[in-house]
XYZ file of C-alpha atoms in Angstrom:
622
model
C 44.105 129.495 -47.711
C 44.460 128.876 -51.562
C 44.788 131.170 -54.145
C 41.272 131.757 -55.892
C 40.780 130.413 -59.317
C 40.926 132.728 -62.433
C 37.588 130.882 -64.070
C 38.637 130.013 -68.103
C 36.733 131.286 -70.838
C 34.244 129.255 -71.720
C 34.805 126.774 -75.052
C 33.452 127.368 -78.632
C 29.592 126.052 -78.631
C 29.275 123.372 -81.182
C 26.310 125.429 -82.951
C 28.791 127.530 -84.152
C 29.600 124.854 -86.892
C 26.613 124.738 -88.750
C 25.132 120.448 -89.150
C 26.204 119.174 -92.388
C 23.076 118.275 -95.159
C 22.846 116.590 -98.071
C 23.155 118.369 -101.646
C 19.638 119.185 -103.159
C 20.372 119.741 -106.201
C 23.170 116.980 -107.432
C 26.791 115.725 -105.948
C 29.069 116.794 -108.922
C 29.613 120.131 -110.573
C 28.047 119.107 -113.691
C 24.805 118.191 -112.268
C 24.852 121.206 -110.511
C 25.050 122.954 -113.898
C 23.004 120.510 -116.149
C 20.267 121.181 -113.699
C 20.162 124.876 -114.839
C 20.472 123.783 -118.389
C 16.928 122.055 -117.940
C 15.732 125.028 -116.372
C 16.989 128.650 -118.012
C 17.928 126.814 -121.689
C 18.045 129.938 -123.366
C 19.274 132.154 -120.989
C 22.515 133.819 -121.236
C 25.658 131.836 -119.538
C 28.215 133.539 -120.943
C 29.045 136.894 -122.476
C 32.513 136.602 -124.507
C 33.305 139.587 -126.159
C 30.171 140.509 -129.071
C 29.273 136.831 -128.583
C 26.783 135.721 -125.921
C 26.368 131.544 -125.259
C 22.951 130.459 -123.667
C 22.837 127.339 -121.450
C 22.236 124.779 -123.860
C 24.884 126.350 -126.100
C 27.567 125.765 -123.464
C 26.387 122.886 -122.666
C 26.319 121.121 -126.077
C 29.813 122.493 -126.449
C 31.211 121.032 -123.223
C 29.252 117.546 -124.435
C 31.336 117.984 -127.923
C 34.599 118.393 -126.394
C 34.181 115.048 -123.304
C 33.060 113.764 -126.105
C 36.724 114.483 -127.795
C 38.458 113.893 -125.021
C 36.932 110.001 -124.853
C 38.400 109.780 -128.185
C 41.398 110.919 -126.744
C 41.614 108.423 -124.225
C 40.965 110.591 -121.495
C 38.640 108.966 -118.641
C 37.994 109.045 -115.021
C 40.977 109.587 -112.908
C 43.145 111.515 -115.370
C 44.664 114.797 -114.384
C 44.116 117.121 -117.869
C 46.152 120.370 -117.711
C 44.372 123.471 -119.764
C 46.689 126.197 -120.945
C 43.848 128.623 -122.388
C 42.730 132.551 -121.560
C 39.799 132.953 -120.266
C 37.186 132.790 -122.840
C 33.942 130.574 -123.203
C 35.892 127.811 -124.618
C 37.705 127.466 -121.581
C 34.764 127.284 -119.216
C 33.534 124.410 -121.889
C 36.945 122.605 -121.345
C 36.372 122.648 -118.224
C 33.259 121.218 -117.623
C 34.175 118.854 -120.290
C 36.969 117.639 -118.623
C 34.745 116.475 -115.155
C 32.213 115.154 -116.982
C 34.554 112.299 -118.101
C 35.204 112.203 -114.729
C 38.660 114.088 -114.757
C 39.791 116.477 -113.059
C 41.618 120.015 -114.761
C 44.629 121.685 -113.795
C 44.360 125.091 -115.421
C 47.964 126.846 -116.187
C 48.889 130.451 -116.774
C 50.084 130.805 -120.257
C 51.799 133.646 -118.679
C 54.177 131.434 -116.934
C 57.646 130.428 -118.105
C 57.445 127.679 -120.089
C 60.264 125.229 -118.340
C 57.684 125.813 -114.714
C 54.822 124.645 -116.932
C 56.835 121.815 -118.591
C 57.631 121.048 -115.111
C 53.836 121.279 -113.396
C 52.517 119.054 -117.037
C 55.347 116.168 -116.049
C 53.882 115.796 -112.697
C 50.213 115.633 -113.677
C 51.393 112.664 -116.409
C 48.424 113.856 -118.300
C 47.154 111.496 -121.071
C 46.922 115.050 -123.038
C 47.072 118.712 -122.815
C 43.980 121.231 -123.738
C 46.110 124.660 -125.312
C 44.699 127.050 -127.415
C 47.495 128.075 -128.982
C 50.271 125.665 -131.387
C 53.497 124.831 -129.551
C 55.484 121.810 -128.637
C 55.108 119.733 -125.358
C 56.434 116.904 -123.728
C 52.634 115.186 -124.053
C 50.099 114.901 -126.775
C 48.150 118.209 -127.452
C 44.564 118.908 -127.905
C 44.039 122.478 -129.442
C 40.893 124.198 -129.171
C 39.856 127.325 -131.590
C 37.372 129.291 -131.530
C 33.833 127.051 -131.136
C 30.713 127.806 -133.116
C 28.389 127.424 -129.961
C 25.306 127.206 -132.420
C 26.428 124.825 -134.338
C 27.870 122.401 -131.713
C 24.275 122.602 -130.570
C 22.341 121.494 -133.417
C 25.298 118.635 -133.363
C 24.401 117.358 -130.766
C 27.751 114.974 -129.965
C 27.845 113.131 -126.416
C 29.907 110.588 -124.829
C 29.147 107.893 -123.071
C 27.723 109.166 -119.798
C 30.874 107.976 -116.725
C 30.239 107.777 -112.988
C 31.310 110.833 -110.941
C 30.731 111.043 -107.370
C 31.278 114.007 -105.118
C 34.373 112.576 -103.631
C 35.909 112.504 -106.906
C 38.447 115.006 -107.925
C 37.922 117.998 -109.957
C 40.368 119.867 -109.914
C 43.941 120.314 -109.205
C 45.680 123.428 -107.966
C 48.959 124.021 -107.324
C 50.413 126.734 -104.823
C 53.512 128.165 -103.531
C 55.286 125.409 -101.915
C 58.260 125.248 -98.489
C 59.846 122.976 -100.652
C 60.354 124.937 -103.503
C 58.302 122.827 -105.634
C 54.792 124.211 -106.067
C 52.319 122.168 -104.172
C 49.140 120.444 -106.390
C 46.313 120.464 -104.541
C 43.115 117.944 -105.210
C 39.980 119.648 -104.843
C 36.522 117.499 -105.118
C 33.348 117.810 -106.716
C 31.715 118.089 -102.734
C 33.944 121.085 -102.223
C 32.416 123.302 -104.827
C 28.362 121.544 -104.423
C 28.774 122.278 -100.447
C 28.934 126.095 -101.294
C 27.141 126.112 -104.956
C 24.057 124.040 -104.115
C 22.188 126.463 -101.864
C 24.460 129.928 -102.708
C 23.350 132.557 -100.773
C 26.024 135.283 -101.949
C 24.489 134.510 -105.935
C 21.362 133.032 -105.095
C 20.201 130.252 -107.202
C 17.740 131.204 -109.854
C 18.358 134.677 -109.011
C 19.608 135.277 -112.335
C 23.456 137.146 -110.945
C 25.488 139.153 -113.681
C 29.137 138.695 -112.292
C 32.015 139.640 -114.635
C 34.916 136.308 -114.251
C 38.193 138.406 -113.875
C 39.866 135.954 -111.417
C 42.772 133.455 -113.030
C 41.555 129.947 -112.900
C 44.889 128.813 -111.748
C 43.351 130.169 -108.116
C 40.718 128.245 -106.762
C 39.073 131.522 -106.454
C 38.327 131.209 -109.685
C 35.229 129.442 -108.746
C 33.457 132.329 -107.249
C 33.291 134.513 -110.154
C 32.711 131.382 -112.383
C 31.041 128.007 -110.801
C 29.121 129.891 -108.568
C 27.688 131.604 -111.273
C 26.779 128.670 -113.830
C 26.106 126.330 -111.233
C 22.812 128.852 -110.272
C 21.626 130.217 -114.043
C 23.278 133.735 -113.682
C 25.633 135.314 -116.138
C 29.360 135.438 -116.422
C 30.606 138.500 -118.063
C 34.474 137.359 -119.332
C 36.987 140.114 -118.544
C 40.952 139.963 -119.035
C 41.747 140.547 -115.648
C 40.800 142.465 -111.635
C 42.371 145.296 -113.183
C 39.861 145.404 -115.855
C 36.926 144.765 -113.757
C 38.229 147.388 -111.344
C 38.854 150.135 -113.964
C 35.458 149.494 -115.763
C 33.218 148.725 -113.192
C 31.199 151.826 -113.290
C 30.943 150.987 -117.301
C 30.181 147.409 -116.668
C 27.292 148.462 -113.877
C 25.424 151.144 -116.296
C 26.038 148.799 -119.436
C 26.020 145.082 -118.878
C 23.333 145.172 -115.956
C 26.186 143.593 -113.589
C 25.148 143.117 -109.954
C 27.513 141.082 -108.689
C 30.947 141.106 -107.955
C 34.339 139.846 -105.530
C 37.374 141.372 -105.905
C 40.194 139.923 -103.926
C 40.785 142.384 -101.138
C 43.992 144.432 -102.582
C 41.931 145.527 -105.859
C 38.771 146.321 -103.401
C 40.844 148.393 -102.015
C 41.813 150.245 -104.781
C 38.460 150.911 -106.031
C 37.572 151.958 -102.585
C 40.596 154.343 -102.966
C 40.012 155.778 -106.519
C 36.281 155.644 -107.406
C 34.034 155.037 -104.309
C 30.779 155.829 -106.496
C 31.632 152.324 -108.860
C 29.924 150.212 -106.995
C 26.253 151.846 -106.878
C 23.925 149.746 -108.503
C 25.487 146.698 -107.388
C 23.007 143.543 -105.319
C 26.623 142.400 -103.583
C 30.168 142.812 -103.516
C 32.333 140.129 -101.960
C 35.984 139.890 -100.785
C 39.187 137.517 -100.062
C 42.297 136.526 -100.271
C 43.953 139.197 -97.467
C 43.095 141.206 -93.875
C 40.658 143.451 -94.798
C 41.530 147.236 -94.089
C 38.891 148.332 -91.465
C 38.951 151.566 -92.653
C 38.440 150.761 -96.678
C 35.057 148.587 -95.046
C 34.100 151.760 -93.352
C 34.297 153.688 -96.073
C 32.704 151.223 -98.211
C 29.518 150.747 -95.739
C 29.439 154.717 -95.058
C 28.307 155.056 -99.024
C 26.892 151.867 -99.700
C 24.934 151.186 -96.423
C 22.564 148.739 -98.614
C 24.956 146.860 -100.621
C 25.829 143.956 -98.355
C 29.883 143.485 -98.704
C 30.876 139.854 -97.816
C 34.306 138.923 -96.299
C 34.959 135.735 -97.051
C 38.084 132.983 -96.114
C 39.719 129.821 -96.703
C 42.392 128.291 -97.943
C 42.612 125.848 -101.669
C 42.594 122.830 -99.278
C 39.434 124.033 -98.042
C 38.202 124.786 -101.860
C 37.502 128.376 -102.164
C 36.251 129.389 -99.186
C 35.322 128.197 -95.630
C 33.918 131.194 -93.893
C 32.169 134.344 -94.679
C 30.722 137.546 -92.793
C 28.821 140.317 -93.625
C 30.591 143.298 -92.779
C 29.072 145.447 -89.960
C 29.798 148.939 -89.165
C 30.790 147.862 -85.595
C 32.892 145.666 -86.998
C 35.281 148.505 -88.475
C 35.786 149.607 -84.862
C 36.536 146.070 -83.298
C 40.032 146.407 -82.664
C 40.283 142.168 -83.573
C 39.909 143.632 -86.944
C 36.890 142.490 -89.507
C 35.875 139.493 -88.535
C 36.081 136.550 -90.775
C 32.868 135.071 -90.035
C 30.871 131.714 -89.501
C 32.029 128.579 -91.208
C 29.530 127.958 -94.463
C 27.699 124.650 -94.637
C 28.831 121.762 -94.487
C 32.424 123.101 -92.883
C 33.712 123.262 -89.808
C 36.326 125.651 -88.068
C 38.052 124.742 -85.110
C 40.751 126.824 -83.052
C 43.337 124.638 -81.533
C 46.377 124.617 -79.149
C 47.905 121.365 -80.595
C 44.738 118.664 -80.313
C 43.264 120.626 -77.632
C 40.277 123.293 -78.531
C 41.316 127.193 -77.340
C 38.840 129.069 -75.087
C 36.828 131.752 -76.810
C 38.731 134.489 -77.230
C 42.060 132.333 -76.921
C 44.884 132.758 -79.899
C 45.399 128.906 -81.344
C 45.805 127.519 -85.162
C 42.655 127.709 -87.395
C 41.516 124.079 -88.555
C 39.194 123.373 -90.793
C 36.650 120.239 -91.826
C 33.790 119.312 -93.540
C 32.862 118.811 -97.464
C 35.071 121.171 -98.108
C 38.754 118.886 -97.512
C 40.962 118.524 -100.661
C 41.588 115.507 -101.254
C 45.445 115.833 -100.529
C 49.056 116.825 -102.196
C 49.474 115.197 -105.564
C 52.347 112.905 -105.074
C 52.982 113.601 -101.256
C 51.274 111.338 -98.910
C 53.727 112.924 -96.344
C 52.816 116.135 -96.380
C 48.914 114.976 -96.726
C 49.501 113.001 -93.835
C 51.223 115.998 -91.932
C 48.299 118.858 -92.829
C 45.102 116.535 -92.800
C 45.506 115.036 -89.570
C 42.538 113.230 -87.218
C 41.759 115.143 -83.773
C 39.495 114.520 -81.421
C 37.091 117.754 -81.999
C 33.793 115.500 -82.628
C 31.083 115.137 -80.502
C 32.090 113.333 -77.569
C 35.264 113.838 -78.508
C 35.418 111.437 -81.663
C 38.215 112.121 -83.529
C 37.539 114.085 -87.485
C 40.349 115.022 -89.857
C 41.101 118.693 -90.071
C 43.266 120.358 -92.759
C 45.959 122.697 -90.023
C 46.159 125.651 -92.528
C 49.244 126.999 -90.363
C 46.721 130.587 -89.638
C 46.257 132.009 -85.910
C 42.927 133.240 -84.779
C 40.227 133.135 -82.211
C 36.814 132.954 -81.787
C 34.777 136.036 -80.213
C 32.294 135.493 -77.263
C 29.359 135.937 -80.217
C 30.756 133.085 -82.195
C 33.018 134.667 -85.465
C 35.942 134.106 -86.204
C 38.587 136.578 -86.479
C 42.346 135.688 -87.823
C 45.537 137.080 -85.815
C 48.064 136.432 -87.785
C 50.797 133.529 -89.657
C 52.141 130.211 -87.871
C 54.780 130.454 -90.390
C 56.389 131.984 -93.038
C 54.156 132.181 -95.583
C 52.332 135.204 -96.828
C 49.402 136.361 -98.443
C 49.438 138.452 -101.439
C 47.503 140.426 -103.999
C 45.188 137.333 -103.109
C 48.007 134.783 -103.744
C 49.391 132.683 -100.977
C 53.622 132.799 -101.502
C 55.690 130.777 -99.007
C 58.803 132.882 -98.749
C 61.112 129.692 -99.074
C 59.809 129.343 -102.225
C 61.321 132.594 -103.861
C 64.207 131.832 -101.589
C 65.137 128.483 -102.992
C 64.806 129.914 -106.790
C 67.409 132.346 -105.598
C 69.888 129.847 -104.692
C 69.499 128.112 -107.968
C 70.703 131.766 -109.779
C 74.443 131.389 -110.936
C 77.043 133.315 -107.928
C 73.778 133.657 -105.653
C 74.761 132.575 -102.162
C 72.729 132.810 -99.319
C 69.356 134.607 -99.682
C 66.747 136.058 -97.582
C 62.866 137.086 -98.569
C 61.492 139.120 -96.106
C 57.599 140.894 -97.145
C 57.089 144.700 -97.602
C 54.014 145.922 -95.605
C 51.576 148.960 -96.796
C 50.027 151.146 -95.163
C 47.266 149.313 -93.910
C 48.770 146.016 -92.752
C 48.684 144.316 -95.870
C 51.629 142.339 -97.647
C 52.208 144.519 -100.782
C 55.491 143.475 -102.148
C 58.874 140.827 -101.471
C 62.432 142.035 -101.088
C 65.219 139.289 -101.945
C 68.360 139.843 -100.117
C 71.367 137.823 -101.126
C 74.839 137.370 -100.681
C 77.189 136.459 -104.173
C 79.419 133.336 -103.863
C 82.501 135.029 -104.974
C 82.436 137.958 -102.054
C 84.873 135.677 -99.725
C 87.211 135.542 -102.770
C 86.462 139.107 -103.965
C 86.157 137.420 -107.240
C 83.523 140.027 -109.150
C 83.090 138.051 -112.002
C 81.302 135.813 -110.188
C 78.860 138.269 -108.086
C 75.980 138.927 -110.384
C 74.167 142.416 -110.451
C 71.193 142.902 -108.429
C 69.070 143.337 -111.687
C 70.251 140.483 -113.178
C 69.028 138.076 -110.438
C 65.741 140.048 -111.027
C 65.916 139.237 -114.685
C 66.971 135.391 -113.729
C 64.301 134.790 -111.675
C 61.261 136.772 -113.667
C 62.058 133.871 -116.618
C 61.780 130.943 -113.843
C 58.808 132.286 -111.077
C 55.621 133.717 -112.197
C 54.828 137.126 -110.964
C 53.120 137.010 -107.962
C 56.586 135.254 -106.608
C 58.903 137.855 -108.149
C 60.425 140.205 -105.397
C 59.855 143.755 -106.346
C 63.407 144.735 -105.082
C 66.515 142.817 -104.502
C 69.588 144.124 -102.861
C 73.319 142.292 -102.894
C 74.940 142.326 -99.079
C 78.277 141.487 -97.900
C 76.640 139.591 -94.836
C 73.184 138.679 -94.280
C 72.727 139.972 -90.755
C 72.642 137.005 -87.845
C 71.660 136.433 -84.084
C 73.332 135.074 -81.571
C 72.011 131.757 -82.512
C 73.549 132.340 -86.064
C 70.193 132.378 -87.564
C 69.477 135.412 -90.132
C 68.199 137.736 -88.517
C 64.641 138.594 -90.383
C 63.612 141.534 -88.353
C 67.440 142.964 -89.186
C 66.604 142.847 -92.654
C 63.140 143.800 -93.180
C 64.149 147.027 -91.096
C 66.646 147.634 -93.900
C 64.179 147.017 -96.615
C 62.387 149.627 -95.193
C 64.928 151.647 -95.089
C 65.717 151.217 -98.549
C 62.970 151.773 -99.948
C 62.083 154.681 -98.201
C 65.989 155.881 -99.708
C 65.282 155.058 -103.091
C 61.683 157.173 -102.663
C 64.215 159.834 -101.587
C 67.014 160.007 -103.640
C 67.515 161.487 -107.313
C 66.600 164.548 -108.629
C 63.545 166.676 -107.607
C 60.817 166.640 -110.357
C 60.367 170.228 -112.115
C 57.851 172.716 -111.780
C 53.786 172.447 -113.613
C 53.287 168.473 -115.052
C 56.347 166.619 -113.042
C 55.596 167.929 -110.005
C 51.676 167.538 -110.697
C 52.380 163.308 -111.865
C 54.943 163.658 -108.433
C 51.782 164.069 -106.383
C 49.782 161.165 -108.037
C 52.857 158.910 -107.722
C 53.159 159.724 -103.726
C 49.379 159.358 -103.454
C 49.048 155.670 -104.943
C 52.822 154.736 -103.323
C 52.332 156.235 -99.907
C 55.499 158.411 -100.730
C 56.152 162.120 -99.319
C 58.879 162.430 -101.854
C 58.815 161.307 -105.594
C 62.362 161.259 -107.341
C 62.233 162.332 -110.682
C 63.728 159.641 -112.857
C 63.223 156.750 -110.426
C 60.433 154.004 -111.799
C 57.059 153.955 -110.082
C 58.199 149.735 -109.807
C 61.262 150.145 -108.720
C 59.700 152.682 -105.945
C 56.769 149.694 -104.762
C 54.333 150.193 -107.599
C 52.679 146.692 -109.480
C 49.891 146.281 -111.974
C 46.976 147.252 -109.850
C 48.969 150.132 -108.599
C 49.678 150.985 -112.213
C 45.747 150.428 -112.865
C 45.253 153.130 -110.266
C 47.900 155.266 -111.463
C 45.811 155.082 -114.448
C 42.610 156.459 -112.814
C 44.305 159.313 -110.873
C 46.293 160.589 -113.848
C 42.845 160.905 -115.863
C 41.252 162.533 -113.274
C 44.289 164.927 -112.496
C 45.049 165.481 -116.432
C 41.330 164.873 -117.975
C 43.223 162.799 -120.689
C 42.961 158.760 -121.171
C 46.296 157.146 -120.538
C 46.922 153.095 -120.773
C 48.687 150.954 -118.331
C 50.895 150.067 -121.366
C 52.129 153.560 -121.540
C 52.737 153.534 -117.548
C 55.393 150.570 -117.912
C 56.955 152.184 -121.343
C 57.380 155.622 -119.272
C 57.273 154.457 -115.249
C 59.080 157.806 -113.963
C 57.916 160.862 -113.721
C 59.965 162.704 -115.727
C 59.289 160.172 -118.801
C 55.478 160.042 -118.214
C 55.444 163.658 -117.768
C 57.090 163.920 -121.450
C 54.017 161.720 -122.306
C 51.527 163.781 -121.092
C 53.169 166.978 -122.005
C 53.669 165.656 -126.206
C 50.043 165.099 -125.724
C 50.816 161.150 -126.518
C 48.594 159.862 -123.636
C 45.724 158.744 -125.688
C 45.489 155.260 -124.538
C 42.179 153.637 -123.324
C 43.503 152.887 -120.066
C 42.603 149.157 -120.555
C-alpha cells in the first residue's frame, strides 16, 4: 500500500496582481504635473522657507530653465546630474530637466567630491546643474536663487520634445557588489503607474506633505512627485530629522496632513513623542521591517490615522507594494505584512522559474510599469536581474526584476518578506551591499583583508556596520605599516558617504575562518557584539545629579544598561537620528533646548553634562 500524499499548498491566485490600465491623466511626469497647473494655478506647490510658489509659478520656472538647458545643448537622452539642496529651485531643475526629455541624476553635495567626480564621468553629462561655484570635469550650469514671479510674467519656453513613458527620468545610483555604485534608470511609467490615480495623497485632495527625503533615493518621489503630480503642497525641510523633531510644530502650524518617514525615524517618533502625529489624514512607511510593536503602539493611539507600509526596491521605482497596517497584523508572527502589489505591478514568489506555494519561502520578483529600465553601462548585470520567466498567463514568459529578497505569500493574498538572499542590507532606509564598504577598505593604505558584518537593534532592524580588518604588515610585525583603527575610519569617511561608513572598526590579527577557509561571519558579528557591549561597559562610572541623569537618557536611546562616562554616544552605536532623539529626551529630562550640533561637539556624558550644567544648552535643537 503507498504512502498517502501530503496535498501542496495551493498556488498564488492570479487576482492577487491587480490587471494593468492605462494612465488617465498623461504618460510622463510632466503631464502629470502640467495637468494640475491647468487646474489649481494659484494654489500653493511649494513652501520654501518665507517664500511660497503657486503652480504656475513653478511651472514657468521649470519652462525658463528647459528652456536654458536647450541652449545648453541638452536634449532627449542626456543624463543631467543636479548637485543642489533641496529648495524650490531644485524641484524646477528637475522637472526642467524631463521636459527636454532627459533624465536627472541628483547628487549629495554632502558626498566627497572624488565619488561625485567619479558618478558625473559615468553619466558623460553634456552639463552639470550646481548651485554653488566650483570646478568640474564638465561644463556647469549654476542656478541662484529664482524670482518665481518674475519668471512667470516671462514667460520663456522651449520647443516642446517628445517624451514617452518608457523614456527615462531618472537615474539612481545604489550601493553596488562590485564596489562601484550601481545607476539605476527609472522611467516616466514608473512614477505615472503610482502618481496617476494616488490613493495614499489623493489627487485633488489638496495633501500638505513636508519633502525631507534626499532626492538621491528614489524615495524621494513620495514626499515630492506624489505630491505635485496631484495639486497638494510640499513643505521643504532640511532633513527626516527635522520633520521628525518638528512634526508636532509643522501639524498645528503649516496645516500638514501628510507624511512617510522611512521606518527607522518612524520609529523614533513612535519612541519619543507618540502624540506628534494627531491631526495627521496619513502617515506612510519604508525602507526597513517594520517593528510590530512600534505599529501597535502607533494604531493603539491613532486608531483613525491609517499608517501605510509600503515596499520596493529603485528597480521597481519607489515602491511596489503597500498595506494598511492592521492591529492583527502586530500579532502575526510573519511580521507586518508588506501588502498587495499597487497597479500596474506584479509580485511573484519564486523557487528559481518555478512559482512557491502560498505560504512557501522563495525570492520576491517583481513586474509591471514599474521595471527600471536597467544598469547604466552594464548590460550584464541588466541581463542577470531582469530576466524573462514563465509567470504569465498560460505560462507566457514576462521579465521580472529578482530583487535578491525572501518572502511568501499568506493564504489571504499579502505579502510578507522573510529575510536577504544575500549580503546586502537595509539601512536607515538605504540599501548598502556589505562588499561595497568592504572593497573601500581594501583600497585604505596597510588594510589587508576586511570583513563588514551589520549591527542589529533591538527590534530586528540593521542599525549600524562594523569593519573588521587585518593590516598588511602584521606577518612582518612591521607597525609602520598597520594603520590605527581610527584612521581607516577617517580614510574611508573622505571616500564613502555616510550611510556606508561603519560606525566601529576594529584591527585583528586573524579574521576568524571555517573549515572551508571562508571568514567566518557569524564568528565575527558575535565579537562585534561583544565589543560593543565592552565599550558600553568600560570607563569610568558617570557622577552623581546631571551625569548620571544624561547616563539614563544615553542607555534609553542606545539600549545600554551601562553608560561610561567619557565614552562618545557614536562611538557607543549612536547616529544622527539617534542624536535627534537624544535631543528630545534631554529637553524633556532637563526642560532646556539643546541642538544636535552641541550633541556631536560634547557626545559623552561627562562633556554634555558640563554643557548642561554651564547652562550653555541653548540651542534650538534643529
Amino acid at each position: 500500500m503507498s504512502a498517502p500524499v501530503t496535498p501542496r499548498a495551493p498556488l498564488p491566485d492570479p487576482a492577487w496582481n491587480p490587471l494593468a490600465g492605462p494612465p488617465v491623466r498623461g504618460e510622463t511626469m510632466h503631464e502629470l504635473f502640467d495637468w494640475c497647473v491647468r487646474r489649481y494655478p494659484d494654489a500653493t506647490a511649494v513652501v520654501d522657507g518665507p517664500r511660497r510658489v503657486t503652480y504656475a509659478e513653478l511651472a514657468a520656472a521649470s519652462h525658463d530653465f528647459a528652456a536654458e538647458l536647450a541652449d545648453r545643448g541638452v536634449g532627449p537622452g542626456d543624463l543631467v546630474p543636479v548637485l543642489m539642496p533641496r529648495s524650490a529651485e531644485l524641484l524646477a531643475v528637475l522637472l526642467a530637466v524631463v521636459r527636454r526629455g532627459a533624465a536627472y541624476a541628483a547628487l549629495d553635495p554632502r558626498w566627497p567630491k572624488e565619488r561625485i567626480e567619479a558618478l558625473v564621468e559615468r553619466l558623460a553629462p553634456p552639463l552639470m546643474a550646481v548651485a554653488e561655484d566650483a570646478s568640474w570635469p564638465v561644463p556647469v550650469w549654476r542656478v541662484g536663487q529664482a524670482d518665481f514671479a518674475a519668471l512667470a510674467a516671462d514667460g520663456r519656453q522651449a520647443a516642446e520634445v517628445t517624451v514617452r513613458g518608457d523614456d527615462a527620468s531618472a537615474v539612481f545610483f545604489t550601493s553596488g557588489t562590485t564596489g562601484t555604485p550601481k545607476g539605476v534608470l527609472t522611467a516616466h511609467r514608473g512614477n505615472v503607474r503610482l502618481f496617476d490615480e494616488w490613493a495614499f495623497a489623493p489627487v485633488g485632495g489638496r495633501a500638505v506633505m513636508p519633502q525631507s527625503l534626499a532626492a538621491t533615493w528614489d524615495a524621494f518621489g513620495l514626499d515630492s512627485w506624489a505630491v505635485l503630480l496631484g495639486g497638494g503642497t510640499v513643505l521643504i525641510l532640511s532633513d527626516t530629522v527635522e520633520l521628525a523633531r518638528r512634526l508636532r510644530e509643522l501639524v498645528a502650524e503649516q496645516g500638514v496632513d501628510t507624511v512617510f518617514l522611512p521606518t527607522a525615524v518612524l520609529h523614533m517618533v513612535i519612541d519619543t513623542d507618540l502624540d506628534a502625529f494627531t491631526g495627521l489624514r496619513v502617515v506612510g512607511t519604508g525602507g526597513e521591517r517594520l517593528s510590530p510593536v512600534h505599529a501597535r503602539r502607533f494604531l493603539e493611539r491613532h486608531p483613525d490615522i491609517p499608517l501605510h507600509n509600503m515596499y520596493g526596491p529603485v528597480e521597481c521605482t519607489i515602491a511596489a507594494t503597500g498595506h494598511i497596517v492592521t492591529p492583527e497584523d502586530c500579532q502575526d508572527e510573519s511580521g507586518v505584512p508588506l501588502g498587495r502589489p499597487y497597479g500596474d505591478t506584479a509580485a511573484y514568489v519564486l523557487d528559481g522559474d518555478e512559482p512557491c506555494a502560498v505560504g512557501e519561502t522563495g525570492e520576491i520578483c517583481l513586474s509591471g510599469a514599474g521595471l527600471a529600465l536597467g544598469y547604466l553601462g552594464d548590460p550584464e548585470l541588466t541581463a542577470q536581474k531582469f530576466v524573462k520567466v514563465p509567470v504569465g498567463p498560460d505560462g507566457a514568459l514576462l521579465t521580472v526584476y529578482r530583487t535578491g529578497d525572501l518572502g511568501h505569500w499568506s493564504a489571504d493574498g499579502l505579502l510578507h518578506f522573510d529575510g536577504r538572499a544575500d549580503r546586502q542590507v537595509k539601512m536607515r532606509g538605504y540599501r548598502v551591499e556589505l562588499d561595497d564598504v568592504e572593497r573601500a577598505a581594501r583600497l585604505v593604505p596597510g588594510v589587508g583583508s576586511c570583513r563588514v558584518v551589520p549591527l542589529y537593534g533591538p527590534q530586528g532592524a540593521c542599525e549600524d556596520l562594523c569593519l573588521f580588518y587585518v593590516a598588511t604588515g602584521t606577518a612582518d610585525d612591521t607597525a609602520s605599516e598597520e594603520p590605527e583603527p581610527e584612521h581607516v575610519r577617517a580614510v574611508l569617511a573622505e571616500r564613502l558617504p555616510g550611510y556606508l561608513l561603519p560606525a566601529r572598526v576594529h584591527r585583528l590579527p586573524a579574521l576568524p575562518v571555517l573549515e572551508d577557509r571562508k571568514v567566518d561571519g557569524h564568528a565575527l558579528a558575535e565579537l562585534a557584539e561583544r565589543l560593543r557591549d565592552r565599550e558600553a561597559a568600560a570607563g569610568t562610572t558617570p557622577r552623581d545629579g546631571t551625569e548620571a541623569r544624561l547616563a539614563a537618557v544615553f542607555g534609553e536611546v542606545l539600549g545600554l544598561a551601562q553608560v561610561p562616562r567619557d565614552t562618545s554616544f557614536f562611538l557607543l552605536g549612536g547616529n544622527s537620528l539617534y542624536a535627534a532623539q537624544l535631543c528630545q529626551l534631554v529637553e524633556r529630562e532637563f526642560a532646556v533646548d539643546i541642538a544636535m550640533a552641541q550633541v556631536f561637539d560634547a557626545p559623552s556624558v561627562r562633556a554634555l553634562a558640563e554643557v548642561l550644567d554651564a547652562g550653555d544648552a541653548n540651542g534650538t535643537g534643529g
